[in-house]
XYZ file of C-alpha atoms in Angstrom:
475
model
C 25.779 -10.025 -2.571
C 26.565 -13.878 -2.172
C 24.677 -16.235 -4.444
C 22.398 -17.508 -0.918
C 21.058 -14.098 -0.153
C 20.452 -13.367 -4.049
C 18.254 -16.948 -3.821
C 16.784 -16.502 -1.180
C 15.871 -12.810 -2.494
C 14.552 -14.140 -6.484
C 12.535 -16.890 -4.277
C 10.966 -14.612 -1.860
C 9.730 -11.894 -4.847
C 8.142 -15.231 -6.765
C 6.287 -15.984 -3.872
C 5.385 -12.494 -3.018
C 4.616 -12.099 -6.720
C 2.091 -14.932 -5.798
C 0.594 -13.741 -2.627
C -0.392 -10.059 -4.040
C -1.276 -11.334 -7.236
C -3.760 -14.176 -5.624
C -4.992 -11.411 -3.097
C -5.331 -8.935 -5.454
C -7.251 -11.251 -7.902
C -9.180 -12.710 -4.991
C -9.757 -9.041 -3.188
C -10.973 -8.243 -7.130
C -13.398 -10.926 -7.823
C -14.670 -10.567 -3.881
C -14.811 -6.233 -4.589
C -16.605 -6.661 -7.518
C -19.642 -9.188 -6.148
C -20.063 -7.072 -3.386
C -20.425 -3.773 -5.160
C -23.163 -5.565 -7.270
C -24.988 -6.863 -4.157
C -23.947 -3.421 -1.497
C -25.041 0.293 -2.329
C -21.704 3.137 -2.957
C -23.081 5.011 0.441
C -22.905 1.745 2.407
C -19.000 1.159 1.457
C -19.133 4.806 2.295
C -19.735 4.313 5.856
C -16.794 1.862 6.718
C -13.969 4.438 4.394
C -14.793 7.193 7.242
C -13.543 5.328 10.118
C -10.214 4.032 7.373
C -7.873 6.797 8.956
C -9.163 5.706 13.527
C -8.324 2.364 12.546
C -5.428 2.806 10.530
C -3.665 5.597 12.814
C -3.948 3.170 15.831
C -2.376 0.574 13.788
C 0.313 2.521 13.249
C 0.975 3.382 16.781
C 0.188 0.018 17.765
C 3.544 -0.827 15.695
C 5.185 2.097 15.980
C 8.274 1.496 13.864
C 9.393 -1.623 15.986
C 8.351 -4.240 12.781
C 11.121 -2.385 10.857
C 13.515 -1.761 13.602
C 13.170 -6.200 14.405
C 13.816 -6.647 10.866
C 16.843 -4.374 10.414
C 18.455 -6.060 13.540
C 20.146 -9.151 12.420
C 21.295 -10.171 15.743
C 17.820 -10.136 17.605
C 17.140 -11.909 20.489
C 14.257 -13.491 22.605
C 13.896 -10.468 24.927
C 13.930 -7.971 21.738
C 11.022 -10.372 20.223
C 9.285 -10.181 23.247
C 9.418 -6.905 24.337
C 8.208 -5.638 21.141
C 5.294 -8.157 21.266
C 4.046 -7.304 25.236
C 4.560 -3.709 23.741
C 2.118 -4.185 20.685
C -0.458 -5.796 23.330
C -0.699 -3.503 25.528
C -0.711 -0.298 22.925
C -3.810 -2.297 20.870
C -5.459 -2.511 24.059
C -5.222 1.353 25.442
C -6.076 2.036 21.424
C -9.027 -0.342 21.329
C -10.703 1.632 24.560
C -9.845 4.534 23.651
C -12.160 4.221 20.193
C -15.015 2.173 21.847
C -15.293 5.031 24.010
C -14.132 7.633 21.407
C -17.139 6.357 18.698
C -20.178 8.710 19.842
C -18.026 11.324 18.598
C -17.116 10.145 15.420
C -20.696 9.463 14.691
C -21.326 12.642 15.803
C -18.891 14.297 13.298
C -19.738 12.557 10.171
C -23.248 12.901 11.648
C -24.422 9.884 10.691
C -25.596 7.660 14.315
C -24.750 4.651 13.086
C -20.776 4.468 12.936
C -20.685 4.243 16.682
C -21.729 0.536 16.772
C -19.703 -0.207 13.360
C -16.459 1.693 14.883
C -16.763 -0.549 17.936
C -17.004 -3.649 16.272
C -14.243 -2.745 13.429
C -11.455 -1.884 16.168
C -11.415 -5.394 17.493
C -9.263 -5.920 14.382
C -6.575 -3.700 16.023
C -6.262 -6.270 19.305
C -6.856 -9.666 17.660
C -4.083 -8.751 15.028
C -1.669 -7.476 17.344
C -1.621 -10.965 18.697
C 0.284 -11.942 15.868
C 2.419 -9.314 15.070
C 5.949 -10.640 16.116
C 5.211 -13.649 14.390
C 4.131 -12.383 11.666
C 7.281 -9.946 11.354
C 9.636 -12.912 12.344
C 7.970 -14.789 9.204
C 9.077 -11.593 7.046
C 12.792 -10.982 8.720
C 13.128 -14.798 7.695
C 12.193 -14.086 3.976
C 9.653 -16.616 4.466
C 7.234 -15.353 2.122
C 6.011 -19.163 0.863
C 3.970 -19.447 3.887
C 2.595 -16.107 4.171
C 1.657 -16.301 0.624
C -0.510 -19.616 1.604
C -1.714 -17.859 5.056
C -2.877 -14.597 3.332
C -4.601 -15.963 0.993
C -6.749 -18.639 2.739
C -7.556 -16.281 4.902
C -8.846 -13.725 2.110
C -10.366 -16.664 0.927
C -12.781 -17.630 4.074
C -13.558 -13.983 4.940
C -14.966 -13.145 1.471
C -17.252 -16.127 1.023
C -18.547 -14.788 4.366
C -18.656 -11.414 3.191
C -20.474 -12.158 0.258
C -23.019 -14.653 2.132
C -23.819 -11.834 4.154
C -24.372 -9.216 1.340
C -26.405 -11.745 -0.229
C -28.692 -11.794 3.168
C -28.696 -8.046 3.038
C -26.284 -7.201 6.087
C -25.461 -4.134 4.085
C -22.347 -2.569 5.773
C -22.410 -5.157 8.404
C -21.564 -7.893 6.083
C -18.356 -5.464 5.145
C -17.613 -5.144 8.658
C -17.699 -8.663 9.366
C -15.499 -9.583 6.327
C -12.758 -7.593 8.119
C -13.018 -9.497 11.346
C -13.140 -12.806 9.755
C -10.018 -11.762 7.686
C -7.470 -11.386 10.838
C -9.521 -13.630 13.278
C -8.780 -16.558 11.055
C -5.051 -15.291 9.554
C -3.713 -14.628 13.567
C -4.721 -18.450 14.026
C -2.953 -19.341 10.839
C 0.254 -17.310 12.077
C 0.294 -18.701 15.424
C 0.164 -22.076 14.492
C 3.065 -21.563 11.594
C 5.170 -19.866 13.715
C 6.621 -21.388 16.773
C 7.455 -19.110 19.009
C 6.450 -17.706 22.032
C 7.124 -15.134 24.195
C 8.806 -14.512 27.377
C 7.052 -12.648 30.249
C 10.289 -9.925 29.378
C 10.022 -6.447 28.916
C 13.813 -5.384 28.451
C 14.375 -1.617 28.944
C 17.141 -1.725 26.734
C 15.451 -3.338 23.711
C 12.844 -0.754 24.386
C 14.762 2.092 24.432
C 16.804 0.924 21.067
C 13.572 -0.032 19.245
C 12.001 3.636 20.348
C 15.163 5.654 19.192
C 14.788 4.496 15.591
C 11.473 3.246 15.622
C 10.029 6.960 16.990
C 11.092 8.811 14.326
C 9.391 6.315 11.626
C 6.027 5.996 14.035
C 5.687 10.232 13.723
C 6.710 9.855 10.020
C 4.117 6.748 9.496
C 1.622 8.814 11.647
C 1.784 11.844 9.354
C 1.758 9.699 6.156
C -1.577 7.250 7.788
C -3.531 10.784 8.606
C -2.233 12.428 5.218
C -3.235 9.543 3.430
C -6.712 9.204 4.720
C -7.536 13.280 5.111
C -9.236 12.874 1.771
C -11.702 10.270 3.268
C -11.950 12.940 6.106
C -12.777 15.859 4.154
C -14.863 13.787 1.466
C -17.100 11.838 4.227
C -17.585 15.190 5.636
C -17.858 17.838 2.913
C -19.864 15.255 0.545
C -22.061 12.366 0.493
C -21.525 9.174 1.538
C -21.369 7.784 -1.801
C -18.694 10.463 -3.361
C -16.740 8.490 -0.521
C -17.295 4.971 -2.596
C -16.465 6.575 -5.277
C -13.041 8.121 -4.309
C -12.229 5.030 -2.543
C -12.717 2.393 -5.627
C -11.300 5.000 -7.803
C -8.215 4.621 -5.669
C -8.296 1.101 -4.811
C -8.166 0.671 -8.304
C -4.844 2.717 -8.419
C -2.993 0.998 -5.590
C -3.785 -2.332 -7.340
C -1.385 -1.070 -10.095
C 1.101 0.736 -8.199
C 1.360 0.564 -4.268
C 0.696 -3.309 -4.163
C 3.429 -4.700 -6.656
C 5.763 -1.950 -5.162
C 4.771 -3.079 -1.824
C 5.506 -6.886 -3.083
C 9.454 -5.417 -3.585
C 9.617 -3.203 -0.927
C 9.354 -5.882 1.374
C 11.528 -8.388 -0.263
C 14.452 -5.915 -1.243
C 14.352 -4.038 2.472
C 15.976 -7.275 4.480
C 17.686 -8.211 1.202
C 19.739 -4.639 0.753
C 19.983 -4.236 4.563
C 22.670 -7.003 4.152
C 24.421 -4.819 1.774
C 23.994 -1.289 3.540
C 27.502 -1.154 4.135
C 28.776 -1.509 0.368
C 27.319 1.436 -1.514
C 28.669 0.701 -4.832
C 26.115 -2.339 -4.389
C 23.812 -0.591 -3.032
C 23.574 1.701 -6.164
C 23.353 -0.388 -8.334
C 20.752 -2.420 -6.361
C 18.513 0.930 -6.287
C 19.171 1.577 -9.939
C 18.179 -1.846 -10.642
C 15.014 -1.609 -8.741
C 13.892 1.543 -9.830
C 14.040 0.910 -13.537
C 12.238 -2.317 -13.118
C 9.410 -1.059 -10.871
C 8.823 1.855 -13.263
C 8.725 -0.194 -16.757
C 6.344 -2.751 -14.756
C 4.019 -0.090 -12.752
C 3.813 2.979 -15.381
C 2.287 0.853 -18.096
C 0.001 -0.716 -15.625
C -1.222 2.815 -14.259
C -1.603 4.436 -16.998
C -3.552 1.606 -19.024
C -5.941 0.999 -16.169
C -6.565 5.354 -16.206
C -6.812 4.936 -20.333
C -9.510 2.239 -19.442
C -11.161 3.281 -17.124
C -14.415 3.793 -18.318
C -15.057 1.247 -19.742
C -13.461 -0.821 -16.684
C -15.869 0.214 -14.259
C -18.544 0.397 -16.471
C -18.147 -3.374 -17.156
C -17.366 -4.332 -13.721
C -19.125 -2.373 -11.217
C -21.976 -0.967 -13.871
C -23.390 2.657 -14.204
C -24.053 2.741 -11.043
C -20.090 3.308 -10.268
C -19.441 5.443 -13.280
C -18.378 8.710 -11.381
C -15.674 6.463 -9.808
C -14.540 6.093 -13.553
C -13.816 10.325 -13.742
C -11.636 9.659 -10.723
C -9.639 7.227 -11.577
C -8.830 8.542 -15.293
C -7.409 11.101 -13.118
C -5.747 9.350 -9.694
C -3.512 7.004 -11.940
C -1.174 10.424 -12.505
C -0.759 10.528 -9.516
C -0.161 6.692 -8.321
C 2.618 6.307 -10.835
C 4.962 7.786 -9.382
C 4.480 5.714 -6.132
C 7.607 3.393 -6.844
C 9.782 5.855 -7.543
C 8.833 7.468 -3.985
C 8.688 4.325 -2.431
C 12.549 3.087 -3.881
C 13.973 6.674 -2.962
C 12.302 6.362 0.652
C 13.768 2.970 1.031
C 17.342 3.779 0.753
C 16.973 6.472 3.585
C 15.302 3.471 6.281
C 18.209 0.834 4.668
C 20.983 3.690 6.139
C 19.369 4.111 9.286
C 18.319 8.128 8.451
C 14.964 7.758 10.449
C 15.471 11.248 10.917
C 16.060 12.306 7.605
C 12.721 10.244 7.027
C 10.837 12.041 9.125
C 12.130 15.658 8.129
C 10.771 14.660 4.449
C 7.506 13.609 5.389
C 6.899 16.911 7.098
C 7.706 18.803 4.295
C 5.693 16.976 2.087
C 2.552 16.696 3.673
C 2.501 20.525 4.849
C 2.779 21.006 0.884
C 0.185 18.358 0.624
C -2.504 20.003 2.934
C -1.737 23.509 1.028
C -2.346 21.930 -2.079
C -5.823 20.295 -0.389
C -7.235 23.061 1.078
C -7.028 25.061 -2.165
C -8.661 22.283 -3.668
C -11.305 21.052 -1.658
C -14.077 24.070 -2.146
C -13.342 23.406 -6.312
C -14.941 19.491 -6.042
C -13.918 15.855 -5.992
C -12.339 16.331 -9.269
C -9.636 19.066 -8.515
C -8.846 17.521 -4.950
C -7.731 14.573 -7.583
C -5.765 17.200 -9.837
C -4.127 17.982 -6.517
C -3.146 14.910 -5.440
C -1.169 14.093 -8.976
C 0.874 18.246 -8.509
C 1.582 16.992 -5.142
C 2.717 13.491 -6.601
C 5.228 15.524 -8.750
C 6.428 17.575 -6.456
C 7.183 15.440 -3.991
C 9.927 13.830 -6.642
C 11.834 16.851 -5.467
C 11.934 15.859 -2.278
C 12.355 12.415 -2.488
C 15.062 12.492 -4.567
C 17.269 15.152 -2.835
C 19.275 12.283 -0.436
C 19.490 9.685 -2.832
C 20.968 12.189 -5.112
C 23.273 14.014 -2.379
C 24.492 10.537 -1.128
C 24.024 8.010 -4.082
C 24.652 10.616 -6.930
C 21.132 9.393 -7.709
C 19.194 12.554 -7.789
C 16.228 13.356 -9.993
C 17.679 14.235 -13.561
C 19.616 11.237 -13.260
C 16.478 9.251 -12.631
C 14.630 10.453 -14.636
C 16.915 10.049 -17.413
C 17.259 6.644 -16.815
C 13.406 6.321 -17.012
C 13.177 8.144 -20.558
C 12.695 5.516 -22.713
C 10.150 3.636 -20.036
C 7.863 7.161 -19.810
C 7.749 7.887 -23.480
C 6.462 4.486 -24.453
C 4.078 4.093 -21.485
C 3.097 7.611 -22.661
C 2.491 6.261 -26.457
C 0.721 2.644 -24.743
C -2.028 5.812 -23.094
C -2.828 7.663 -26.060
C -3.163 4.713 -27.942
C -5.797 2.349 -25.496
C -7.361 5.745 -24.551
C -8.352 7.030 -28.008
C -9.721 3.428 -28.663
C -11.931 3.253 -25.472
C -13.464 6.665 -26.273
C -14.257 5.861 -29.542
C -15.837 2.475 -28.920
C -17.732 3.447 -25.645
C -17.851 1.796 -22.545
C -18.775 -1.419 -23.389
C -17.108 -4.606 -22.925
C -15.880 -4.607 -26.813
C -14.199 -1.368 -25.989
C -12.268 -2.650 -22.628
C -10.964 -5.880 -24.153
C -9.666 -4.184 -27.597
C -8.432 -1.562 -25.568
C -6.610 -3.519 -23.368
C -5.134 -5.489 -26.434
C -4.345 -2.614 -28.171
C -2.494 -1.245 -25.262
C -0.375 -4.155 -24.214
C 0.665 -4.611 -27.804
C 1.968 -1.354 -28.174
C 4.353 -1.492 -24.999
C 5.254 -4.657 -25.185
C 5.998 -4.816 -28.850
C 7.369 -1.670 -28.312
C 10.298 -2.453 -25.103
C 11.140 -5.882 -27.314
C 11.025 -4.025 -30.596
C 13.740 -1.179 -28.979
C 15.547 -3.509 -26.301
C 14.687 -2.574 -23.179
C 17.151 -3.799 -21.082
C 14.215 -4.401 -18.313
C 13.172 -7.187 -20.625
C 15.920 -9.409 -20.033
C 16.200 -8.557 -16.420
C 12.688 -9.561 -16.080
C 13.648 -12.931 -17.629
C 16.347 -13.375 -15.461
C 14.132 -12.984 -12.401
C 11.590 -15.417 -14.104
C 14.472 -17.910 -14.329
């Protein structure tokens, strides 16, 4: 890897570091206000229409953001062909849901969502507007001005948020956040970016995007409707407010694991897609990446699950204290997300859409099994569930990296000994303190203390080598 790409690489994680941290601690603060000022049912009502929104995103994409990254020799015709294509797809989606809302209402039963459906999918058109430019932005590593464009515009939409709560919009003040966030970040993007497209819809461009982007669209489609099935089956099984809970719970979660994994998935895809081709490299890239996403995300799951009482106690009050059950038991499950994520990665870097796709079949049929003999059990077991499916699914992810890489899951998860057994000692250490001091805000910060101490007196006490290579990034 030459010393420009490397860089260019240590500059973009510092300012994607940046971004999700100041999101994440923005998106905090602005979460926490508005669960003081909203009731759990009425944050309820918008997590039932998640997986509409969220499956038309994904076919508004439809794999062609990865497929313009991947291609280093793009060209104005690719760029716009992908952009007319995003257009047109957000507009066929957005009808289809106007038009489609009735019958969600009608399914959660609740009259309301038709009107808040309606006005939530105008996200999908407004943000397709700046889609190329926004994925131009990330094939250039350019993550300095995204950093400043995501965050002003989390920034604007939660003071309106909150001014709305405080007026007692109830879910409408939640809905409106939403809009505010992409209306004013697509006007950000378009006037960073300068480029424009071309009234060109290249058949060819199309029908190379398509061929690899199709098989990561089905894949993204099953993973979007797997991912949100549990907002299905809650919002429709249970109340409204089991929803809330379930959905902080696992907020809460992704904070520690899917965001900063997200922060190096999309720093170290365009980065090792300029090594593909050496696999000696790539190796060690992988090895590198996996060891360093587990000692930084394992400690931080697991001491958020040992805290968690407390934690949402403090922040969200009594009132969210179920959500606290949940996540002592989601963070088992969330752990293991950058080891998925890493083993996942190296399949898209080699151009294996297919390979992808045949994965994420298997694993979600297993996942549904597992759900379905959960779901008449409770809220609780359909959590138990999600961590054996977590597990298993380390099977499966592992199998290519380990037929192709010689990477395969003892060999992982030998090299991740020493990081589980101390993150393992950091839990029953925090945990044991928090249950004996209560849920109080004594109890979170000495817990908290206690915890960090232990791992990271422990990694510098035994050498971890992740220590240094942490500094070294810092530097």
């Amino acid at each position: 890897m030459s010393e420009t790409i490397k860089q260019k690489a240590v500059s973009s994680i510092f300012w994607r570091i940046l971004e999700q941290g100041g999101k994440q601690g923005i998106f905090f603060i602005i979460s926490v206000v508005l669960a003081r000022l909203i009731m759990p049912d009425q944050f309820g009502l918008v997590a039932m229409l998640t997986v509409f929104t969220a499956v038309a995103g994904t076919f508004i994409d439809s794999g062609f953001s990865t497929a313009l990254v991947r291609k280093t020799d793009r060209t104005q015709a690719d760029c716009s062909t992908v952009y007319w294509f995003n257009i047109v797809i957000s507009i066929i989606s957005y009808v289809i849901l106007f038009f489609g809302a009735p019958l969600v209402a009608d399914f959660y039963g609740v009259a309301e969502l038709t009107a808040i459906l309606r006005v939530t999918s105008l996200n999908l058109v407004i943000g397709s507007v700046a889609g190329v430019h926004r994925t131009l932005l990330t094939a250039d590593m350019d993550f300095k001005a995204l950093t400043k464009l995501n965050i002003a515009s989390l920034i604007i939409s939660g003071a309106t948020g909150i001014i709305l709560a405080y007026m007692d919009f109830k879910v409408w003040a939640l809905v409106f956040q939403n809009l505010t966030q992409t209306v004013i970040n697509t006007l950000f993007i378009l006037f960073k970016v300068k480029w424009s497209p071309s009234f060109i819809f290249s058949r060819q461009s199309f029908k190379e995007f398509f061929g690899f982007g199709s098989k990561l669209l089905a894949s993204a489609l099953l993973d979007t409707i797997y991912n949100n099935v549990y907002n299905i089956v809650i919002g429709k099984v249970y109340k409204a407010s089991d929803l809330a809970y379930f959905n902080r719970a696992q907020s809460l979660s992704n904070l520690t694991a899917s965001t900063p994994t997200g922060v190096l998935q999309s720093v170290t895809y365009p980065t090792l897609c300029k090594i593909q081709d050496n696999e000696e490299v790539l190796k060690n890239g992988y090895r590198k990446i996996l060891k360093i996403s587990a000692f930084v995300i394992f400690p931080l799951c697991l001491g958020v699950g040992a805290v968690a009482y407390p934690l949402i106690n403090v922040l969200y009050t009594d009132t969210w204290i179920f959500a606290a059950t949940l996540l002592s038991i989601i963070v088992f499950s969330m752990m293991w997300y950058p080891i998925h994520a890493v083993n996942l990665n190296y399949l898209i870097v080699k151009g294996k859409s297919n390979l992808f796709l045949r994965l994420e079949i298997i694993k979600k049929i297993q996942g549904v099994l597992i759900l379905c003999v959960t779901i008449p059990l409770g809220i609780k077991a359909m959590c138990w569930g999600m961590v054996a499916s977590s597990i298993l699914c380390l099977i499966w992810n592992t199998h290519y990296t380990g037929k192709f890489l010689k990477m395969g899951i003892l060999s992982q998860l030998y090299d991740l000994l020493p990081i589980i057994t101390l993150s393992a000692v950091m839990y029953f250490s925090a945990r044991s303190l928090a249950w004996y001091l209560g849920d109080g805000l004594d109890s979170l910060i000495c817990s908290v203390l206690l915890g960090a101490s232990v791992y990271i007196g422990g990694a510098l006490l035994f050498k971890f080598p992740e220590v240094s290579e942490l500094k070294n990034l810092r530097k």
